[in-house]
Amino acid sequence: MKRYFLLLSVALPSLLILLPAFAADTEIEQKNPDKLPKASSDIPTLSESLQPITSAELLTQESVPIEVDPAGTQPDAQPETEPTSTDDADINIEAIGDKDPVPDSTPIYVIEKEEIQKQGASSIADVLKKMPGFAINDVGHGADIHTGTYYRGASINQSVFLINGRQINTNINTYHGGTDLNSIPVESIERVELYSGVSSALYGSSAFGGVVNIITKEGYGQPKLTGSLEFGSLSLNNQQVSYGGSSGSVKYNFSFERYFTDNRYRVPVGAANRDSQGFLSNADTATSTYFGSIGLDLDDKNSLNLDISKLSSRRGLIYFGFPLQQDRLDHDGLNVGLSWKTRLGNGENSNLTTSIGYNQDYFSTYGPSGGFSRTGVLDTQQFTARIDHDWQLSQNNKLRWGIDLKNTDLNGDVLSTNPSRIANNETENRSVFNTALFAVNTWNISNNFQLDLGLRQSFDGQFGNYLNPSVGLRYAVTPKVAVRGSWAGGQRNPGLDQLYVYDTVHGWEPNPDLDPETGSSWTAGVDVKFSDNLTGQFTYFGSSIDNRLGVIAGKWANIGLVDTNGLEAALQLKVASGWSTFLNYTYTDAQIQTGSEKGLQLGLIPYSLLQAGVGYQNSGWQANLYVTYNSGARRSIFNRTGDKPTDFAPSFFNLDFSGRIPITSTLGLTVYLENLLDEQYERVNRIYSPGFTFRLGLTSSL
């Protein structure tokens, strides 16, 4: 199977060299894509809005188009351009950092590097927690990696995570093997994009929640060195450095980040992993992440890009909580991607991207169990190849189509010295090959109406063939009001670990008879420009997922049907020059429809989540105040004796401050004050925050 996959990954890109001749022979009349008619609206896009300091970038989705005149001529607003050196300005084509041309019929939220820096984010989870729809429990001091990242009620494994358009999720589904959101240094991130709806046809049928695309920085102009040094409460220290620039047709960027905190703080009686002295135990975290990218413009039509990320993570786990647990988790990850981008024909009407990738995730959990020891290793290696053709067929019709190839190998090695578990000791070597054809066709039916139709046909070596359709639309009712909607079918297959590998750490048995999760997700919404200073997006979302995977009586099983319905509201207000505010609210009702917990909210997902902020910026000075309200989530896993399945963690309110004081033109002092009210609230499942903490740092750019 490996040999077959490698032959395909080499042969298919070679065959597509013939496409330029084919595109030229069709002689389809093409016009400048910038002149295509779009839904008429003067609701500004995210990139058009001036966002001086807070995460107001989260509020306005990229799908809101620029107003055009009825004749469909050049938009008034000028498109964004990336800074380039004079040496290669004429041959700079689509690069790693360019916007992904995804359909416009569903909300597309974006957060830029400036906002990430202002938030003081130390991981992707930190970035995502202020985006609409996200409920993230495994972030911040004392966070537990097992308690979840959820988007619109879907788990982290029911969403797709990308680096520069290349998937980084593996086939691993067990909690300690889920996608690690520390995968690349925050310093190397240009922006983070969040898609849903028809975009699932482009990137995977498992995207019941959404698609998170992490776009990394490229180097431009003169070499530039940036870095930060930060210290804070609970022995926290964090160092980040990035070096990037360009020379002729070569662009490069390299980043490194090191992070450590011991997370040893007092917790109340009844808290998870509370030791005999009253402190949180075994919650320390240490990560080192490396990233590098090199881009080469071969000529005015072709470019090559190589990016590599490396993660080394060591931490303690506190997921059992009662009694005190001492299990450790080592995670080493490597992700390598090479992409070739070329223009076919003339202008921008036909762009082809061919990429190959390698992804390895090594998870090792180990620790004592009474008088015995146990270990569990999940080592995944994944080879991918992708051909992606973005083709403007006519003035009003755009087709994006291609093929995905993926081969996954899993080595599972579990061992326990406990006599009751020795019979389950094993080494499993499993492999699965998956191919998918995808296509999304976008019609601009009129200046006001856009229709997206998508198909994804999958061929899986384990679960056969299946087709997932999707549809989306957007209609500009007036220049200030637009409505939109989407529907997408999906299927998420069980992981090789859930099917075949005994989890000696949790004590969960695999189940080779598991069925895939199947269902659909949908959105309906409206974008409104209330005034020149106030814009808003309002989205109803939902999903229905059958055969949801879970654990029953210590064994993986299909637990039944879960229906999710919810609302997102995102408002952005610019008060005056230098000031900005935002407010995001998400209501999520994820109801279990079958089984012993029928009628209950899915565990670990709060009904209500609100984030708001206000900030000011002037002459290098910054001050930002962030507010979070969480209604509390249902406790569900590893509950304390006496807890009932209907118990919820209490609601909490949190207040954070971030600021920057300029020292010189290239040096600044940063301060982050978290949990200003010093409330030691329960984050989830008896895991408590530490109360007030602080971070102080220096940032420099040379």
XYZ file of C-alpha atoms in Angstrom:
702
model
C 0.000 0.000 0.000
C 2.812 2.410 0.818
C 4.476 1.709 -2.521
C 1.201 2.272 -4.365
C 0.658 5.548 -2.543
C 4.152 6.859 -3.243
C 3.855 6.021 -6.932
C 0.583 7.923 -7.110
C 1.978 10.949 -5.280
C 4.790 11.197 -7.815
C 2.886 10.265 -10.959
C -0.174 12.481 -10.538
C 1.677 15.805 -10.237
C 3.714 14.838 -13.306
C 0.590 14.096 -15.321
C -0.844 17.480 -14.449
C 2.011 19.200 -16.240
C -0.183 18.607 -19.301
C -2.900 20.870 -17.894
C -1.394 24.189 -19.103
C -1.719 23.033 -22.701
C -5.255 21.870 -22.050
C -6.210 25.188 -20.469
C -4.734 27.088 -23.386
C -6.564 24.944 -25.970
C -9.971 25.606 -24.437
C -9.652 29.288 -25.394
C -12.339 30.248 -22.916
C -12.688 34.011 -22.811
C -11.401 35.139 -19.423
C -11.646 38.481 -17.738
C -9.889 39.873 -14.732
C -11.317 38.038 -11.686
C -11.260 41.314 -9.772
C -13.977 42.541 -12.153
C -16.345 39.645 -11.567
C -19.802 40.671 -10.358
C -20.286 40.027 -6.674
C -23.119 40.494 -4.245
C -23.505 44.237 -3.897
C -22.805 45.363 -0.358
C -20.900 48.016 1.525
C -20.436 45.852 4.597
C -16.633 46.009 5.038
C -14.540 42.900 4.999
C -12.225 42.100 7.843
C -9.214 43.314 5.892
C -10.882 46.655 5.159
C -11.716 47.466 8.765
C -9.175 49.347 10.825
C -8.599 47.220 13.932
C -6.162 49.075 16.157
C -5.981 46.833 19.180
C -8.468 44.278 20.308
C -9.604 41.100 18.709
C -12.179 42.993 16.724
C -10.734 41.057 13.797
C -12.886 38.201 14.979
C -16.069 40.066 14.354
C -16.266 40.615 10.641
C -16.086 37.619 8.407
C -14.181 37.654 5.151
C -17.274 36.516 3.281
C -18.794 39.987 3.274
C -17.979 41.391 -0.164
C -16.847 44.820 -1.231
C -19.463 47.000 -2.889
C -19.267 47.053 -6.676
C -21.166 49.077 -9.209
C -24.028 47.432 -11.127
C -21.869 46.963 -14.180
C -19.537 44.732 -12.241
C -16.495 46.919 -12.790
C -13.438 47.305 -10.596
C -14.275 47.547 -6.854
C -13.679 50.865 -5.180
C -11.486 49.357 -2.490
C -7.985 48.335 -3.453
C -7.013 44.729 -2.717
C -4.506 44.030 -0.008
C -0.917 43.626 -1.176
C 1.975 42.026 0.603
C 5.211 43.984 0.910
C 7.853 42.698 -1.436
C 11.372 43.628 -2.278
C 11.972 45.419 -5.562
C 14.074 42.497 -6.744
C 11.204 40.046 -6.956
C 8.124 42.223 -6.983
C 7.400 41.381 -10.609
C 7.467 37.625 -10.135
C 5.897 37.244 -6.713
C 2.948 34.882 -7.225
C 0.623 33.129 -4.812
C 2.580 32.441 -1.656
C 2.175 30.503 1.567
C 0.610 33.493 3.295
C -2.042 34.208 0.628
C -5.716 33.947 1.488
C -7.308 30.583 0.745
C -10.051 31.102 -1.895
C -12.830 29.342 0.038
C -16.572 29.761 -0.666
C -18.292 32.864 0.712
C -21.604 31.305 1.763
C -20.615 30.628 5.389
C -18.887 32.789 8.021
C -15.135 33.058 7.588
C -13.470 34.476 10.679
C -9.868 35.654 10.625
C -7.460 36.793 13.312
C -4.227 38.475 12.243
C -0.725 38.329 13.725
C -1.019 41.803 15.303
C -4.048 40.719 17.281
C -2.413 37.439 18.290
C 0.500 39.429 19.671
C -1.756 41.830 21.576
C -3.581 38.934 23.214
C -0.290 37.459 24.368
C -1.310 34.059 23.004
C 1.100 31.220 23.784
C -0.676 28.505 21.730
C -3.248 28.060 18.977
C -5.773 27.268 21.708
C -5.115 30.730 23.164
C -5.840 32.243 19.762
C -9.024 30.272 19.128
C -10.617 30.809 22.529
C -11.688 34.363 21.584
C -13.208 33.324 18.248
C -16.991 32.889 17.961
C -18.260 29.351 18.441
C -15.257 27.982 20.327
C -15.462 26.497 23.823
C -11.925 25.598 24.888
C -11.194 24.095 28.290
C -7.615 22.880 27.766
C -5.957 26.304 27.785
C -4.351 28.377 30.499
C -2.721 27.479 33.787
C -3.582 24.012 35.068
C -5.542 23.098 31.962
C -6.131 19.430 31.249
C -5.426 18.206 27.727
C -8.355 15.768 27.934
C -11.168 18.194 28.665
C -11.658 19.387 25.205
C -11.712 21.848 22.375
C -15.160 22.217 20.864
C -16.395 24.252 17.921
C -20.162 24.531 17.583
C -20.495 21.432 19.729
C -18.084 19.355 17.633
C -14.946 17.919 19.233
C -11.403 18.660 18.118
C -11.395 15.423 16.106
C -14.629 16.438 14.369
C -12.948 19.547 12.969
C -10.076 19.799 10.497
C -6.835 21.612 11.356
C -4.501 22.777 8.596
C -1.075 24.370 8.268
C -0.973 26.385 5.040
C -3.846 24.327 3.667
C -2.277 20.969 4.596
C -4.060 18.805 7.160
C -2.264 18.126 10.447
C -4.921 15.987 12.150
C -3.855 12.360 12.363
C -5.987 9.230 12.594
C -5.580 9.216 16.383
C -8.773 9.806 18.379
C -7.941 8.714 21.931
C -7.932 11.729 24.230
C -4.202 11.781 24.887
C -3.574 11.501 21.145
C -5.804 14.344 19.969
C -4.501 17.182 17.807
C -2.020 19.210 19.849
C -2.679 22.942 19.472
C 0.936 23.690 20.402
C 1.957 22.329 17.004
C 3.830 25.425 15.748
C 5.321 28.515 17.430
C 2.867 31.392 17.773
C 5.660 33.706 16.594
C 5.564 32.059 13.159
C 1.827 32.601 12.580
C 0.670 35.186 10.057
C -3.027 34.641 10.755
C -5.614 31.995 11.617
C -8.662 31.443 9.404
C -11.846 29.642 10.439
C -14.210 28.157 7.817
C -17.296 25.970 7.845
C -20.105 24.820 5.564
C -19.172 24.129 1.932
C -15.466 24.351 2.838
C -15.760 20.851 4.314
C -15.903 19.507 0.752
C -12.435 20.948 0.153
C -10.695 19.599 3.244
C -12.480 16.587 4.655
C -15.815 14.949 5.310
C -15.017 14.883 9.050
C -15.381 18.674 9.376
C -18.717 18.643 11.204
C -17.507 21.608 13.219
C -15.252 23.608 10.923
C -11.872 24.032 9.322
C -9.047 25.903 11.072
C -6.278 27.003 8.700
C -3.049 28.247 10.307
C -1.224 30.475 7.825
C 2.465 30.940 8.592
C 4.674 33.962 7.944
C 6.891 34.485 4.947
C 9.956 36.659 4.800
C 9.910 39.925 2.848
C 12.516 42.597 2.223
C 15.523 43.093 4.442
C 16.220 40.373 7.026
C 14.390 41.051 10.274
C 14.888 39.566 13.739
C 12.032 39.692 16.237
C 11.813 38.154 19.649
C 10.238 38.215 23.079
C 11.217 37.177 26.573
C 8.526 36.662 29.184
C 8.331 35.627 32.819
C 5.394 35.324 35.177
C 3.470 33.533 37.875
C 3.883 29.815 38.546
C 7.476 29.741 37.269
C 6.311 30.661 33.788
C 8.976 31.509 31.247
C 8.493 31.838 27.526
C 11.036 32.758 24.849
C 10.167 33.333 21.204
C 12.405 34.357 18.325
C 11.800 34.714 14.595
C 14.117 35.596 11.718
C 12.876 36.228 8.205
C 13.541 38.122 5.021
C 14.098 37.734 1.314
C 16.940 37.784 -1.176
C 15.971 38.027 -4.809
C 13.400 35.345 -5.510
C 14.009 33.494 -2.212
C 11.898 34.160 0.900
C 12.545 32.567 4.278
C 11.302 32.587 7.855
C 12.503 30.628 10.903
C 10.932 30.617 14.369
C 11.540 29.023 17.746
C 9.527 29.016 20.955
C 10.214 27.552 24.385
C 7.526 27.521 27.074
C 7.467 26.243 30.659
C 5.235 26.566 33.700
C 5.009 24.351 36.784
C 1.285 25.066 37.388
C 1.686 24.387 41.076
C -0.898 26.410 42.944
C -3.372 25.889 45.766
C -6.748 24.418 44.817
C -9.893 23.944 46.949
C -10.921 20.717 48.613
C -12.522 18.452 46.016
C -10.379 19.689 43.135
C -8.842 17.217 40.701
C -5.288 16.120 41.515
C -5.085 17.965 44.837
C -2.104 16.675 46.795
C -1.745 16.318 50.560
C -0.477 19.916 50.831
C -3.473 21.339 48.976
C -1.664 22.088 45.703
C -2.455 21.060 42.150
C -0.048 18.224 41.377
C 1.488 16.811 38.194
C 0.262 19.677 35.980
C 3.590 21.075 34.751
C 4.008 21.784 31.041
C 7.147 22.224 28.922
C 7.148 22.626 25.130
C 9.714 23.476 22.493
C 8.528 24.235 18.970
C 10.490 24.950 15.814
C 9.307 26.218 12.440
C 11.008 27.037 9.157
C 9.822 27.949 5.676
C 11.582 28.710 2.407
C 9.835 30.017 -0.693
C 11.310 30.257 -4.172
C 9.763 32.093 -7.125
C 11.006 30.096 -10.117
C 9.548 32.492 -12.695
C 6.453 34.642 -13.164
C 4.215 31.532 -13.179
C 5.788 29.034 -10.764
C 6.850 28.975 -7.121
C 7.987 26.345 -4.625
C 7.425 26.455 -0.867
C 8.835 24.188 1.828
C 7.759 24.389 5.469
C 8.777 22.247 8.431
C 7.482 22.303 12.006
C 8.777 20.303 14.979
C 7.179 19.927 18.405
C 8.558 18.464 21.612
C 6.156 18.474 24.551
C 6.447 17.084 28.081
C 3.657 17.416 30.610
C 1.782 15.794 33.447
C -1.810 14.599 33.132
C -4.561 15.172 35.644
C -7.515 13.636 33.834
C -8.508 10.995 36.386
C -8.354 13.459 39.232
C -9.579 11.073 41.931
C -7.448 9.625 43.385
C -4.229 11.568 42.716
C -2.795 10.658 39.314
C 0.842 10.698 38.228
C 0.636 9.800 34.538
C 2.912 11.695 32.141
C 2.525 12.501 28.464
C 5.407 12.889 26.000
C 4.467 14.171 22.564
C 6.877 14.607 19.668
C 5.576 15.832 16.341
C 7.067 16.511 12.921
C 5.252 18.043 9.954
C 6.874 18.623 6.547
C 5.203 20.040 3.454
C 6.351 20.900 -0.060
C 4.055 22.736 -2.464
C 4.382 23.796 -6.071
C 2.095 26.613 -7.221
C 1.692 27.539 -10.846
C -0.438 29.789 -13.022
C -2.020 28.078 -15.982
C -2.925 30.168 -19.000
C -2.957 33.960 -18.674
C -3.635 36.157 -15.687
C -5.167 34.720 -12.502
C -7.943 32.627 -14.050
C -6.324 29.208 -13.484
C -4.087 28.357 -10.515
C -2.794 24.890 -9.707
C -1.280 23.815 -6.382
C 0.386 20.423 -5.977
C 1.610 19.473 -2.511
C 3.051 16.506 -0.664
C 3.374 16.161 3.079
C 4.636 14.006 5.910
C 3.244 14.098 9.429
C 4.412 12.101 12.450
C 2.879 12.164 15.905
C 4.461 10.162 18.706
C 2.417 10.017 21.916
C 3.676 8.159 24.968
C 1.758 8.028 28.243
C 3.198 6.291 31.278
C 2.891 6.216 35.027
C 2.236 4.194 38.171
C -1.060 2.437 38.872
C -1.104 1.424 42.495
C 1.944 -0.793 42.926
C 2.204 -1.402 39.173
C 3.296 0.550 36.104
C 1.721 1.073 32.689
C 2.682 2.577 29.353
C 0.853 3.366 26.139
C 2.483 4.420 22.870
C 0.674 5.659 19.761
C 3.088 6.370 16.907
C 1.447 7.637 13.711
C 3.105 8.340 10.377
C 1.053 9.913 7.642
C 1.946 10.633 4.004
C -0.287 12.984 2.044
C -0.508 14.362 -1.473
C -2.942 16.935 -2.821
C -3.734 18.475 -6.181
C -5.874 21.613 -5.987
C -7.001 23.509 -9.106
C -8.734 26.886 -8.742
C -10.237 27.653 -12.177
C -12.304 30.652 -13.304
C -14.308 28.928 -16.020
C -16.218 32.039 -17.044
C -17.008 35.493 -15.773
C -19.689 34.131 -13.435
C -18.535 30.559 -12.825
C -15.590 29.378 -10.729
C -14.574 25.759 -10.142
C -12.207 24.498 -7.466
C -11.482 20.797 -7.730
C -8.769 18.270 -6.978
C -7.697 15.039 -5.315
C -6.454 14.132 -1.830
C -4.325 11.060 -1.114
C -3.484 9.921 2.404
C -1.780 6.856 3.826
C -1.711 6.381 7.610
C 0.412 3.889 9.552
C -0.151 3.385 13.278
C 2.052 1.515 15.718
C 0.354 0.954 19.054
C 2.379 -0.520 21.906
C 0.766 -0.958 25.330
C 2.150 -2.644 28.424
C 0.974 -3.009 32.019
C 2.458 -4.958 34.930
C -0.956 -5.121 36.601
C -1.959 -8.830 36.621
C -5.544 -7.917 35.704
C -4.366 -6.131 32.543
C -1.460 -8.276 31.362
C -3.761 -10.167 29.005
C -4.348 -6.915 27.100
C -0.661 -6.160 26.528
C -0.045 -5.962 22.781
C 1.716 -4.366 19.853
C -0.494 -3.379 16.924
C 0.664 -2.300 13.456
C -2.185 -1.018 11.324
C -2.469 0.928 8.083
C -5.236 2.609 6.098
C -5.252 4.342 2.706
C -7.737 7.045 1.760
C -8.382 8.845 -1.520
C -10.860 11.655 -2.071
C -12.005 13.651 -5.087
C -13.432 17.075 -4.316
C -15.091 19.885 -6.246
C -16.804 23.143 -5.321
C -18.503 25.165 -8.046
C -19.409 28.799 -7.379
C -21.930 30.640 -9.541
C -22.433 34.398 -9.322
C -25.994 34.169 -10.591
C -26.395 37.950 -10.308
C -24.696 40.881 -8.644
C -26.627 40.017 -5.494
C -26.837 36.231 -5.501
C -24.091 33.593 -5.173
C -24.552 29.810 -5.113
C -21.923 27.223 -4.038
C -22.272 23.494 -4.745
C -19.739 21.013 -3.405
C -19.057 17.261 -3.637
C -16.473 15.081 -1.915
C -16.191 11.443 -2.995
C -14.053 9.352 -0.638
C -12.514 5.919 -1.185
C -11.407 4.463 2.147
C -9.444 1.229 2.558
C -11.398 0.374 5.697
C -14.886 1.843 5.333
C -15.421 1.748 1.590
C -16.724 4.513 -0.671
C -18.972 7.388 0.372
C -20.160 10.664 -1.136
C -20.686 13.861 0.855
C -22.500 16.759 -0.843
C -22.713 20.376 0.300
C -24.502 23.535 -0.762
C -24.283 27.199 0.181
C -25.797 30.500 -0.897
C -25.492 34.193 -0.205
C -27.905 36.969 -1.152
C -27.391 40.710 -0.642
C -30.855 42.018 0.210
C -29.623 45.611 0.349
C -26.143 47.170 0.272
C -26.149 46.917 4.080
C -27.844 43.557 4.680
C -26.896 40.114 3.319
C -28.321 36.678 4.155
C -26.499 33.370 3.759
C -26.879 29.672 4.437
C -25.139 26.323 4.014
C -25.637 22.584 4.426
C -22.977 19.851 4.345
C -23.060 16.093 4.763
C -20.204 14.378 6.548
C -18.620 11.156 7.755
C -15.880 10.682 10.345
C -14.310 7.252 10.548
C -13.123 5.714 13.831
C -9.411 5.983 14.487
C -7.116 3.008 14.146
C -6.477 3.273 17.885
C -10.183 3.052 18.706
C -10.539 0.034 16.459
C -7.497 -2.002 17.480
C -5.345 -0.616 20.348
C -6.067 -1.271 24.015
C -5.656 1.889 26.078
C -3.825 0.645 29.145
C -3.700 4.141 30.691
C -7.457 4.696 30.660
C -8.336 1.010 30.693
C -10.446 1.304 27.533
C -10.813 -1.640 25.176
C -10.812 -1.185 21.375
C -13.741 -2.224 19.226
C -13.123 -3.402 15.622
C -16.893 -3.295 14.946
C -17.245 0.484 15.307
C -19.271 2.320 12.663
C -18.363 5.749 11.277
C -20.037 8.860 12.634
C -22.406 10.165 9.953
C -24.640 13.180 9.684
C -24.825 16.758 8.488
C -24.227 20.326 9.624
C -25.845 23.576 8.550
C -25.763 27.337 9.037
C -28.078 30.260 8.331
C -27.159 33.843 8.997
C -27.290 37.526 8.249
C -24.564 40.175 7.947
C -25.575 43.730 8.830
C -23.848 47.082 8.627
C -25.793 49.107 11.178
C -23.630 52.201 10.657
C -20.175 53.190 9.488
C -18.837 52.229 12.934
C -20.963 49.182 13.797
C -21.159 45.860 11.960
C -22.486 42.485 12.994
C -22.806 38.861 11.971
C -25.559 36.601 13.298
C -25.474 32.857 12.600
C -27.761 29.963 13.460
C -25.839 26.684 13.326
C -26.702 23.069 13.829
C -25.657 19.496 13.269
C -27.039 15.999 13.642
C -24.442 13.266 14.130
C -25.438 9.615 14.442
C -23.258 6.768 15.748
C -21.286 9.259 17.819
C -18.213 7.592 19.304
C -17.768 7.261 23.039
C -16.880 4.842 25.810
C -19.473 2.528 27.366
C -18.469 0.185 30.221
C -14.776 0.666 29.445
C -15.037 -0.084 25.724
C -15.248 2.131 22.624
C -18.755 2.093 21.185
C -21.194 4.042 19.039
C -23.218 5.842 21.687
C -25.997 7.099 19.402
C -27.395 10.360 18.075
C -26.406 13.885 19.165
C -28.282 16.920 17.820
C -26.730 20.351 18.154
C -28.353 23.741 17.664
C -26.953 27.132 18.496
C -26.546 30.820 17.803
C -23.501 33.000 17.182
C -23.491 36.782 17.392
C -20.432 38.867 16.582
C -20.486 42.666 16.895
C -17.751 45.165 16.176
C -17.901 48.818 17.172
C -15.302 51.468 16.458
C -15.906 54.205 19.011
C -13.276 56.725 17.900
C -9.799 56.904 16.429
C -7.526 54.525 18.318
C -10.443 52.815 20.084
C -12.189 49.576 19.198
C -14.536 47.133 20.893
C -15.917 43.697 20.123
C -18.496 41.300 21.484
C -18.939 37.612 20.612
C -21.701 35.447 22.030
C -22.315 31.738 21.366
C -25.211 29.602 22.584
C -24.763 25.839 22.068
C -27.393 23.194 22.808
C -25.737 19.810 22.129
C -28.378 17.317 23.203
C -27.904 13.562 23.474
C -30.880 11.889 21.783
C -30.342 8.206 22.617
C -28.997 5.981 25.392
C -28.870 6.336 29.169
C -28.055 10.071 28.975
C -30.858 10.928 26.572
C -31.958 14.538 26.916
C -28.747 15.729 28.585
C -26.325 18.320 27.275
C -23.178 16.759 25.818
C -20.489 16.827 28.496
C -17.906 19.616 28.748
C -19.781 22.038 26.433
C -21.240 25.207 28.048
C -24.622 26.469 26.916
C -23.511 30.108 26.856
C -20.144 31.669 26.169
C -19.539 35.408 25.860
C -16.335 37.257 25.016
C -15.987 41.027 24.838
C -13.154 43.516 24.724
C -12.262 47.165 24.536
C -8.896 48.626 23.695
C -6.918 51.737 22.887
C -3.735 52.233 20.888
C -1.628 55.333 20.254
C 2.052 55.881 19.389
C 3.073 52.368 20.411
C 1.059 52.396 23.652
C -1.598 49.713 23.975
C -4.216 48.840 26.573
C -6.774 46.036 26.161
C -9.431 44.723 28.513
C -11.035 41.317 27.817
C -14.173 39.901 29.452
C -15.261 36.230 29.402
C -18.484 34.693 30.702
C -18.939 30.904 30.766
C -22.234 29.375 31.883
C -20.503 26.194 33.071
C -20.295 22.774 31.437
C -21.753 19.422 32.461
C -19.289 17.194 34.255
C -19.080 13.907 32.404
C -15.813 11.982 32.675
C -13.922 10.729 35.729
C -16.366 12.309 38.152
C -15.808 12.452 41.879
C -17.702 9.936 44.002
C -21.161 11.348 44.622
C -21.318 13.424 41.442
C -24.422 12.928 39.339
C -24.451 12.884 35.512
C -26.686 15.944 35.587
C -24.197 18.070 37.566
C -22.786 21.222 35.962
C -19.702 23.173 36.917
C -20.741 26.641 38.169
C -20.730 29.589 35.796
C -17.836 32.035 35.969
C -16.846 35.529 34.894
C -13.260 36.413 34.002
C -11.447 39.703 33.355
C -8.016 39.992 31.696
C -5.800 42.964 30.843
C -2.976 43.282 28.340
C -0.817 46.284 27.544
C 2.355 47.516 25.912
C 4.654 50.376 26.869
C 7.125 51.537 24.193
C 10.691 51.913 25.457
C 12.350 52.650 22.115
C 11.179 52.439 18.514
C 12.161 48.738 18.451
C 11.724 47.701 22.111
C 8.585 47.427 24.196
C 7.498 46.265 27.645
C 4.445 43.977 27.688
C 2.205 43.134 30.618
C -0.588 40.582 30.910
C -2.776 40.461 34.010
C -5.107 37.461 33.957
C -8.132 36.868 36.164
C -8.110 40.363 37.649
C -10.994 39.482 39.982
C -8.888 36.665 41.501
C -11.789 34.195 41.341
C -10.658 30.571 41.515
C -13.441 29.251 39.338
C -13.918 25.637 38.212
C -12.880 25.466 34.573
C -14.378 22.022 33.957
C -14.617 18.600 35.681
C -13.197 19.773 39.040
C -10.202 21.439 37.386
C -9.747 24.935 38.834
C -8.046 28.089 37.623
C -5.231 29.490 39.787
C -6.821 32.863 40.448
C -4.868 36.017 39.593
C -1.657 35.549 37.560
C 0.655 37.915 35.721
C 3.208 37.925 32.894
C 5.830 40.561 32.134
C 7.959 40.596 29.027
C 10.093 42.452 26.537
C 9.521 42.445 22.783
C 12.075 43.595 20.246
C 12.343 43.953 16.492
C 15.647 44.521 14.716
